[in-house]
């Protein structure tokens, strides 16, 4: 009869431990640029309206103080799926933008044509390759990787090898490893730019990329999510 009681007590202790501590300081936002990735899925029949709304948002956001990059990407094979990639001078600049008229207009203009709420994630740079000039016809890749908190050090060890090993791959123009700090420091996203899909495929089959996947898969919290995109002009 003691086992159920102990089990319930253990659950109660675990639940209490997961609650925020009253008066605990909020996580600190590191200085430096904020990298924002937003996933949006629209009703396929509303694709023209969605594209117009996204372009209006992009053009207005680019004129705001602190905006470094605001681009739209359309998923290969699923044209009603988009990603917004934004780089802001720092987190205060992004926070001001989040309250700006451009953001409110996008929300109002797409509310009835979206499948669910957009998913917005704000990151800091974890590792960045040198960048090279590209074109509008390049291949872009966005990858999501997350692990349980205890496995973050192990994942970082793997990322510390993957980034530098990929830097010299043929056709690479940009490789960014981003960490969703402070909200979800166990969530990482890669933003990659390649001269063409064949260059990305060669990297994807390389020994260092395959080794990363093999080593990371056992500690992943969710399935490895990798998608190809094209830039929307």
PDB file of C-alpha atoms in Angstrom:
ATOM      1  CA  UNK A   1       0.000   0.000   0.000  1.00  0.00           C
ATOM      2  CA  UNK A   2       3.009   2.335   0.397  1.00  0.00           C
ATOM      3  CA  UNK A   3       3.993   2.258  -3.262  1.00  0.00           C
ATOM      4  CA  UNK A   4       0.991   4.267  -4.637  1.00  0.00           C
ATOM      5  CA  UNK A   5       1.428   6.876  -1.897  1.00  0.00           C
ATOM      6  CA  UNK A   6       5.107   7.268  -2.653  1.00  0.00           C
ATOM      7  CA  UNK A   7       4.373   7.503  -6.359  1.00  0.00           C
ATOM      8  CA  UNK A   8       1.788  10.251  -5.836  1.00  0.00           C
ATOM      9  CA  UNK A   9       4.117  12.098  -3.482  1.00  0.00           C
ATOM     10  CA  UNK A  10       6.919  11.917  -6.015  1.00  0.00           C
ATOM     11  CA  UNK A  11       4.646  13.352  -8.690  1.00  0.00           C
ATOM     12  CA  UNK A  12       3.680  16.206  -6.391  1.00  0.00           C
ATOM     13  CA  UNK A  13       7.313  17.047  -5.684  1.00  0.00           C
ATOM     14  CA  UNK A  14       8.171  16.949  -9.402  1.00  0.00           C
ATOM     15  CA  UNK A  15       5.237  19.203 -10.253  1.00  0.00           C
ATOM     16  CA  UNK A  16       6.209  21.697  -7.575  1.00  0.00           C
ATOM     17  CA  UNK A  17       9.773  21.758  -8.831  1.00  0.00           C
ATOM     18  CA  UNK A  18       8.591  22.663 -12.338  1.00  0.00           C
ATOM     19  CA  UNK A  19       6.699  25.769 -11.149  1.00  0.00           C
ATOM     20  CA  UNK A  20       8.366  29.172 -11.445  1.00  0.00           C
ATOM     21  CA  UNK A  21       9.828  30.499  -8.226  1.00  0.00           C
ATOM     22  CA  UNK A  22       7.999  33.611  -7.015  1.00  0.00           C
ATOM     23  CA  UNK A  23      10.251  36.616  -7.316  1.00  0.00           C
ATOM     24  CA  UNK A  24      12.867  34.796  -9.420  1.00  0.00           C
ATOM     25  CA  UNK A  25      14.535  37.095 -11.961  1.00  0.00           C
ATOM     26  CA  UNK A  26      13.447  36.771 -15.581  1.00  0.00           C
ATOM     27  CA  UNK A  27      15.959  35.135 -17.922  1.00  0.00           C
ATOM     28  CA  UNK A  28      18.400  37.682 -19.273  1.00  0.00           C
ATOM     29  CA  UNK A  29      18.385  38.414 -22.989  1.00  0.00           C
ATOM     30  CA  UNK A  30      21.972  38.342 -24.271  1.00  0.00           C
ATOM     31  CA  UNK A  31      23.221  41.421 -26.130  1.00  0.00           C
ATOM     32  CA  UNK A  32      23.676  41.380 -29.862  1.00  0.00           C
ATOM     33  CA  UNK A  33      21.433  40.772 -32.864  1.00  0.00           C
ATOM     34  CA  UNK A  34      18.138  38.905 -32.613  1.00  0.00           C
ATOM     35  CA  UNK A  35      17.449  36.310 -35.305  1.00  0.00           C
ATOM     36  CA  UNK A  36      13.729  35.689 -35.748  1.00  0.00           C
ATOM     37  CA  UNK A  37      12.205  32.742 -37.608  1.00  0.00           C
ATOM     38  CA  UNK A  38       8.418  32.710 -38.130  1.00  0.00           C
ATOM     39  CA  UNK A  39       6.573  29.732 -39.628  1.00  0.00           C
ATOM     40  CA  UNK A  40       3.257  30.424 -41.383  1.00  0.00           C
ATOM     41  CA  UNK A  41       0.840  28.050 -43.114  1.00  0.00           C
ATOM     42  CA  UNK A  42      -1.952  29.484 -45.257  1.00  0.00           C
ATOM     43  CA  UNK A  43      -5.025  28.044 -46.912  1.00  0.00           C
ATOM     44  CA  UNK A  44      -3.831  27.024 -50.408  1.00  0.00           C
ATOM     45  CA  UNK A  45      -6.712  28.858 -52.068  1.00  0.00           C
ATOM     46  CA  UNK A  46      -5.560  32.084 -50.398  1.00  0.00           C
ATOM     47  CA  UNK A  47      -1.994  32.008 -51.708  1.00  0.00           C
ATOM     48  CA  UNK A  48      -2.173  35.306 -53.692  1.00  0.00           C
ATOM     49  CA  UNK A  49      -3.597  37.185 -50.701  1.00  0.00           C
ATOM     50  CA  UNK A  50      -1.035  35.625 -48.381  1.00  0.00           C
ATOM     51  CA  UNK A  51       1.875  36.573 -50.621  1.00  0.00           C
ATOM     52  CA  UNK A  52       0.643  40.153 -50.920  1.00  0.00           C
ATOM     53  CA  UNK A  53       0.254  40.478 -47.141  1.00  0.00           C
ATOM     54  CA  UNK A  54       3.731  39.079 -46.498  1.00  0.00           C
ATOM     55  CA  UNK A  55       5.344  41.403 -49.033  1.00  0.00           C
ATOM     56  CA  UNK A  56       3.577  44.417 -47.527  1.00  0.00           C
ATOM     57  CA  UNK A  57       4.851  43.404 -44.099  1.00  0.00           C
ATOM     58  CA  UNK A  58       8.374  42.820 -45.382  1.00  0.00           C
ATOM     59  CA  UNK A  59       8.629  46.160 -47.124  1.00  0.00           C
ATOM     60  CA  UNK A  60       7.278  48.098 -44.135  1.00  0.00           C
ATOM     61  CA  UNK A  61       9.442  46.219 -41.623  1.00  0.00           C
ATOM     62  CA  UNK A  62      12.631  46.863 -43.580  1.00  0.00           C
ATOM     63  CA  UNK A  63      12.112  50.607 -43.018  1.00  0.00           C
ATOM     64  CA  UNK A  64      11.883  50.300 -39.235  1.00  0.00           C
ATOM     65  CA  UNK A  65      14.765  51.285 -36.930  1.00  0.00           C
ATOM     66  CA  UNK A  66      17.021  48.352 -36.094  1.00  0.00           C
ATOM     67  CA  UNK A  67      15.972  46.175 -39.039  1.00  0.00           C
ATOM     68  CA  UNK A  68      18.938  44.427 -40.665  1.00  0.00           C
ATOM     69  CA  UNK A  69      17.189  41.702 -42.690  1.00  0.00           C
ATOM     70  CA  UNK A  70      13.534  40.904 -43.396  1.00  0.00           C
ATOM     71  CA  UNK A  71      12.990  38.212 -46.037  1.00  0.00           C
ATOM     72  CA  UNK A  72      10.247  35.811 -47.098  1.00  0.00           C
ATOM     73  CA  UNK A  73      10.866  32.164 -48.028  1.00  0.00           C
ATOM     74  CA  UNK A  74       8.413  29.741 -49.618  1.00  0.00           C
ATOM     75  CA  UNK A  75       8.732  26.024 -48.915  1.00  0.00           C
ATOM     76  CA  UNK A  76       9.643  23.774 -51.822  1.00  0.00           C
ATOM     77  CA  UNK A  77       6.772  21.436 -52.666  1.00  0.00           C
ATOM     78  CA  UNK A  78       4.374  23.142 -50.230  1.00  0.00           C
ATOM     79  CA  UNK A  79       3.790  26.632 -51.637  1.00  0.00           C
ATOM     80  CA  UNK A  80       1.298  27.657 -48.930  1.00  0.00           C
ATOM     81  CA  UNK A  81       4.003  27.231 -46.246  1.00  0.00           C
ATOM     82  CA  UNK A  82       6.275  30.217 -45.607  1.00  0.00           C
ATOM     83  CA  UNK A  83       9.063  31.306 -43.324  1.00  0.00           C
ATOM     84  CA  UNK A  84       9.861  34.886 -42.389  1.00  0.00           C
ATOM     85  CA  UNK A  85      13.516  35.394 -41.532  1.00  0.00           C
ATOM     86  CA  UNK A  86      14.351  38.602 -39.727  1.00  0.00           C
ATOM     87  CA  UNK A  87      17.527  39.958 -38.173  1.00  0.00           C
ATOM     88  CA  UNK A  88      17.213  42.874 -35.771  1.00  0.00           C
ATOM     89  CA  UNK A  89      19.991  44.982 -34.295  1.00  0.00           C
ATOM     90  CA  UNK A  90      19.157  43.760 -30.786  1.00  0.00           C
ATOM     91  CA  UNK A  91      16.258  42.388 -28.775  1.00  0.00           C
ATOM     92  CA  UNK A  92      14.829  45.832 -27.850  1.00  0.00           C
ATOM     93  CA  UNK A  93      14.645  46.676 -31.562  1.00  0.00           C
ATOM     94  CA  UNK A  94      12.744  43.470 -32.251  1.00  0.00           C
ATOM     95  CA  UNK A  95      10.441  44.017 -29.268  1.00  0.00           C
ATOM     96  CA  UNK A  96       9.545  47.470 -30.616  1.00  0.00           C
ATOM     97  CA  UNK A  97       8.887  45.958 -34.020  1.00  0.00           C
ATOM     98  CA  UNK A  98       6.613  43.327 -32.473  1.00  0.00           C
ATOM     99  CA  UNK A  99       4.373  46.188 -31.299  1.00  0.00           C
ATOM    100  CA  UNK A 100       4.634  48.170 -34.547  1.00  0.00           C
ATOM    101  CA  UNK A 101       1.896  48.874 -37.082  1.00  0.00           C
ATOM    102  CA  UNK A 102       3.492  46.515 -39.633  1.00  0.00           C
ATOM    103  CA  UNK A 103       3.116  43.559 -37.265  1.00  0.00           C
ATOM    104  CA  UNK A 104      -0.449  44.475 -36.340  1.00  0.00           C
ATOM    105  CA  UNK A 105      -1.362  44.861 -40.019  1.00  0.00           C
ATOM    106  CA  UNK A 106       0.058  41.433 -40.875  1.00  0.00           C
ATOM    107  CA  UNK A 107      -1.881  39.790 -38.053  1.00  0.00           C
ATOM    108  CA  UNK A 108      -5.133  41.494 -39.053  1.00  0.00           C
ATOM    109  CA  UNK A 109      -4.664  40.830 -42.754  1.00  0.00           C
ATOM    110  CA  UNK A 110      -3.909  37.128 -42.444  1.00  0.00           C
ATOM    111  CA  UNK A 111      -6.049  36.083 -39.476  1.00  0.00           C
ATOM    112  CA  UNK A 112      -8.758  34.526 -41.643  1.00  0.00           C
ATOM    113  CA  UNK A 113      -6.473  32.812 -44.171  1.00  0.00           C
ATOM    114  CA  UNK A 114      -3.944  31.180 -41.846  1.00  0.00           C
ATOM    115  CA  UNK A 115      -4.076  27.578 -40.678  1.00  0.00           C
ATOM    116  CA  UNK A 116      -3.420  28.229 -36.997  1.00  0.00           C
ATOM    117  CA  UNK A 117      -1.280  30.849 -35.333  1.00  0.00           C
ATOM    118  CA  UNK A 118       2.186  31.626 -36.746  1.00  0.00           C
ATOM    119  CA  UNK A 119       5.051  30.119 -34.756  1.00  0.00           C
ATOM    120  CA  UNK A 120       7.620  32.782 -33.849  1.00  0.00           C
ATOM    121  CA  UNK A 121      11.033  31.928 -32.403  1.00  0.00           C
ATOM    122  CA  UNK A 122      13.681  34.478 -31.411  1.00  0.00           C
ATOM    123  CA  UNK A 123      17.330  33.422 -31.326  1.00  0.00           C
ATOM    124  CA  UNK A 124      20.872  34.495 -30.727  1.00  0.00           C
ATOM    125  CA  UNK A 125      23.773  33.392 -32.920  1.00  0.00           C
ATOM    126  CA  UNK A 126      25.485  30.217 -31.742  1.00  0.00           C
ATOM    127  CA  UNK A 127      27.838  29.662 -34.696  1.00  0.00           C
ATOM    128  CA  UNK A 128      28.063  31.537 -38.000  1.00  0.00           C
ATOM    129  CA  UNK A 129      30.041  30.751 -41.132  1.00  0.00           C
ATOM    130  CA  UNK A 130      31.636  33.455 -43.251  1.00  0.00           C
ATOM    131  CA  UNK A 131      29.062  34.614 -45.809  1.00  0.00           C
ATOM    132  CA  UNK A 132      29.404  34.872 -49.580  1.00  0.00           C
ATOM    133  CA  UNK A 133      27.302  36.755 -52.089  1.00  0.00           C
ATOM    134  CA  UNK A 134      24.356  34.802 -53.432  1.00  0.00           C
ATOM    135  CA  UNK A 135      21.461  35.181 -55.840  1.00  0.00           C
ATOM    136  CA  UNK A 136      17.687  34.980 -55.649  1.00  0.00           C
ATOM    137  CA  UNK A 137      17.842  31.488 -57.163  1.00  0.00           C
ATOM    138  CA  UNK A 138      19.891  29.957 -54.343  1.00  0.00           C
ATOM    139  CA  UNK A 139      18.614  27.041 -52.252  1.00  0.00           C
ATOM    140  CA  UNK A 140      17.729  27.875 -48.661  1.00  0.00           C
ATOM    141  CA  UNK A 141      17.326  25.341 -45.852  1.00  0.00           C
ATOM    142  CA  UNK A 142      15.791  25.768 -42.398  1.00  0.00           C
ATOM    143  CA  UNK A 143      16.305  23.005 -39.841  1.00  0.00           C
ATOM    144  CA  UNK A 144      14.890  22.622 -36.325  1.00  0.00           C
ATOM    145  CA  UNK A 145      16.714  20.530 -33.716  1.00  0.00           C
ATOM    146  CA  UNK A 146      15.810  20.261 -30.038  1.00  0.00           C
ATOM    147  CA  UNK A 147      16.893  18.063 -27.137  1.00  0.00           C
ATOM    148  CA  UNK A 148      16.041  17.652 -23.478  1.00  0.00           C
ATOM    149  CA  UNK A 149      17.816  20.107 -21.208  1.00  0.00           C
ATOM    150  CA  UNK A 150      20.262  17.525 -19.867  1.00  0.00           C
ATOM    151  CA  UNK A 151      21.456  16.851 -23.428  1.00  0.00           C
ATOM    152  CA  UNK A 152      22.211  20.451 -24.409  1.00  0.00           C
ATOM    153  CA  UNK A 153      25.951  20.166 -23.605  1.00  0.00           C
ATOM    154  CA  UNK A 154      26.187  17.044 -25.747  1.00  0.00           C
ATOM    155  CA  UNK A 155      24.326  18.696 -28.624  1.00  0.00           C
ATOM    156  CA  UNK A 156      26.632  21.709 -28.431  1.00  0.00           C
ATOM    157  CA  UNK A 157      29.627  19.396 -28.721  1.00  0.00           C
ATOM    158  CA  UNK A 158      28.142  18.019 -31.932  1.00  0.00           C
ATOM    159  CA  UNK A 159      27.321  21.490 -33.271  1.00  0.00           C
ATOM    160  CA  UNK A 160      30.849  22.683 -32.506  1.00  0.00           C
ATOM    161  CA  UNK A 161      32.089  20.040 -34.918  1.00  0.00           C
ATOM    162  CA  UNK A 162      29.363  20.337 -37.544  1.00  0.00           C
ATOM    163  CA  UNK A 163      29.664  24.078 -38.150  1.00  0.00           C
ATOM    164  CA  UNK A 164      33.406  24.341 -38.853  1.00  0.00           C
ATOM    165  CA  UNK A 165      33.367  21.082 -40.839  1.00  0.00           C
ATOM    166  CA  UNK A 166      30.623  22.466 -43.092  1.00  0.00           C
ATOM    167  CA  UNK A 167      32.227  25.873 -43.653  1.00  0.00           C
ATOM    168  CA  UNK A 168      34.336  24.717 -46.590  1.00  0.00           C
ATOM    169  CA  UNK A 169      31.727  22.579 -48.324  1.00  0.00           C
ATOM    170  CA  UNK A 170      31.410  23.378 -52.016  1.00  0.00           C
ATOM    171  CA  UNK A 171      28.538  25.736 -52.788  1.00  0.00           C
ATOM    172  CA  UNK A 172      28.006  26.984 -49.240  1.00  0.00           C
ATOM    173  CA  UNK A 173      27.125  30.672 -49.022  1.00  0.00           C
ATOM    174  CA  UNK A 174      25.818  30.947 -45.460  1.00  0.00           C
ATOM    175  CA  UNK A 175      25.489  28.587 -42.485  1.00  0.00           C
ATOM    176  CA  UNK A 176      23.930  29.926 -39.309  1.00  0.00           C
ATOM    177  CA  UNK A 177      23.351  27.895 -36.156  1.00  0.00           C
ATOM    178  CA  UNK A 178      20.892  29.758 -33.938  1.00  0.00           C
ATOM    179  CA  UNK A 179      19.930  29.139 -30.307  1.00  0.00           C
ATOM    180  CA  UNK A 180      16.451  30.103 -29.046  1.00  0.00           C
ATOM    181  CA  UNK A 181      17.771  31.929 -25.980  1.00  0.00           C
ATOM    182  CA  UNK A 182      16.399  32.767 -23.467  1.00  0.00           C
ATOM    183  CA  UNK A 183      12.977  31.200 -24.096  1.00  0.00           C
ATOM    184  CA  UNK A 184      14.041  27.701 -25.193  1.00  0.00           C
ATOM    185  CA  UNK A 185      17.828  27.317 -24.941  1.00  0.00           C
ATOM    186  CA  UNK A 186      17.495  23.637 -25.892  1.00  0.00           C
ATOM    187  CA  UNK A 187      16.008  24.579 -29.292  1.00  0.00           C
ATOM    188  CA  UNK A 188      18.340  25.250 -32.218  1.00  0.00           C
ATOM    189  CA  UNK A 189      17.716  26.209 -35.837  1.00  0.00           C
ATOM    190  CA  UNK A 190      20.015  26.147 -38.817  1.00  0.00           C
ATOM    191  CA  UNK A 191      19.646  28.627 -41.655  1.00  0.00           C
ATOM    192  CA  UNK A 192      21.617  27.558 -44.708  1.00  0.00           C
ATOM    193  CA  UNK A 193      22.132  29.121 -48.125  1.00  0.00           C
ATOM    194  CA  UNK A 194      23.579  27.076 -51.004  1.00  0.00           C
ATOM    195  CA  UNK A 195      24.268  27.876 -54.639  1.00  0.00           C
ATOM    196  CA  UNK A 196      21.854  25.124 -55.684  1.00  0.00           C
ATOM    197  CA  UNK A 197      20.072  22.055 -54.365  1.00  0.00           C
ATOM    198  CA  UNK A 198      22.810  19.731 -55.613  1.00  0.00           C
ATOM    199  CA  UNK A 199      25.379  21.523 -53.433  1.00  0.00           C
ATOM    200  CA  UNK A 200      23.114  21.161 -50.395  1.00  0.00           C
ATOM    201  CA  UNK A 201      22.497  17.469 -51.193  1.00  0.00           C
ATOM    202  CA  UNK A 202      26.244  16.831 -51.388  1.00  0.00           C
ATOM    203  CA  UNK A 203      26.688  18.449 -47.981  1.00  0.00           C
ATOM    204  CA  UNK A 204      23.753  16.482 -46.591  1.00  0.00           C
ATOM    205  CA  UNK A 205      25.473  13.239 -47.650  1.00  0.00           C
ATOM    206  CA  UNK A 206      28.922  14.290 -46.434  1.00  0.00           C
ATOM    207  CA  UNK A 207      30.656  12.354 -43.675  1.00  0.00           C
ATOM    208  CA  UNK A 208      30.410  15.216 -41.152  1.00  0.00           C
ATOM    209  CA  UNK A 209      26.708  15.858 -41.790  1.00  0.00           C
ATOM    210  CA  UNK A 210      25.877  12.168 -41.573  1.00  0.00           C
ATOM    211  CA  UNK A 211      27.932  11.828 -38.394  1.00  0.00           C
ATOM    212  CA  UNK A 212      26.036  14.716 -36.819  1.00  0.00           C
ATOM    213  CA  UNK A 213      22.695  13.139 -37.661  1.00  0.00           C
ATOM    214  CA  UNK A 214      23.777   9.727 -36.361  1.00  0.00           C
ATOM    215  CA  UNK A 215      25.070  11.166 -33.088  1.00  0.00           C
ATOM    216  CA  UNK A 216      22.195  13.625 -32.535  1.00  0.00           C
ATOM    217  CA  UNK A 217      19.262  11.337 -33.327  1.00  0.00           C
ATOM    218  CA  UNK A 218      19.339   9.379 -30.012  1.00  0.00           C
ATOM    219  CA  UNK A 219      19.092  12.580 -27.940  1.00  0.00           C
ATOM    220  CA  UNK A 220      16.508  14.497 -29.991  1.00  0.00           C
ATOM    221  CA  UNK A 221      13.368  15.671 -28.233  1.00  0.00           C
ATOM    222  CA  UNK A 222      11.365  15.811 -31.490  1.00  0.00           C
ATOM    223  CA  UNK A 223      12.047  14.441 -34.982  1.00  0.00           C
ATOM    224  CA  UNK A 224      14.745  16.191 -37.005  1.00  0.00           C
ATOM    225  CA  UNK A 225      12.896  18.799 -39.099  1.00  0.00           C
ATOM    226  CA  UNK A 226      14.610  20.041 -42.268  1.00  0.00           C
ATOM    227  CA  UNK A 227      12.892  21.938 -45.106  1.00  0.00           C
ATOM    228  CA  UNK A 228      13.997  23.544 -48.363  1.00  0.00           C
ATOM    229  CA  UNK A 229      12.848  27.015 -49.422  1.00  0.00           C
ATOM    230  CA  UNK A 230      13.138  29.585 -52.175  1.00  0.00           C
ATOM    231  CA  UNK A 231      13.428  33.330 -51.660  1.00  0.00           C
ATOM    232  CA  UNK A 232      10.297  35.337 -52.484  1.00  0.00           C
ATOM    233  CA  UNK A 233      11.212  38.491 -54.415  1.00  0.00           C
TER     234      UNK A 233
END
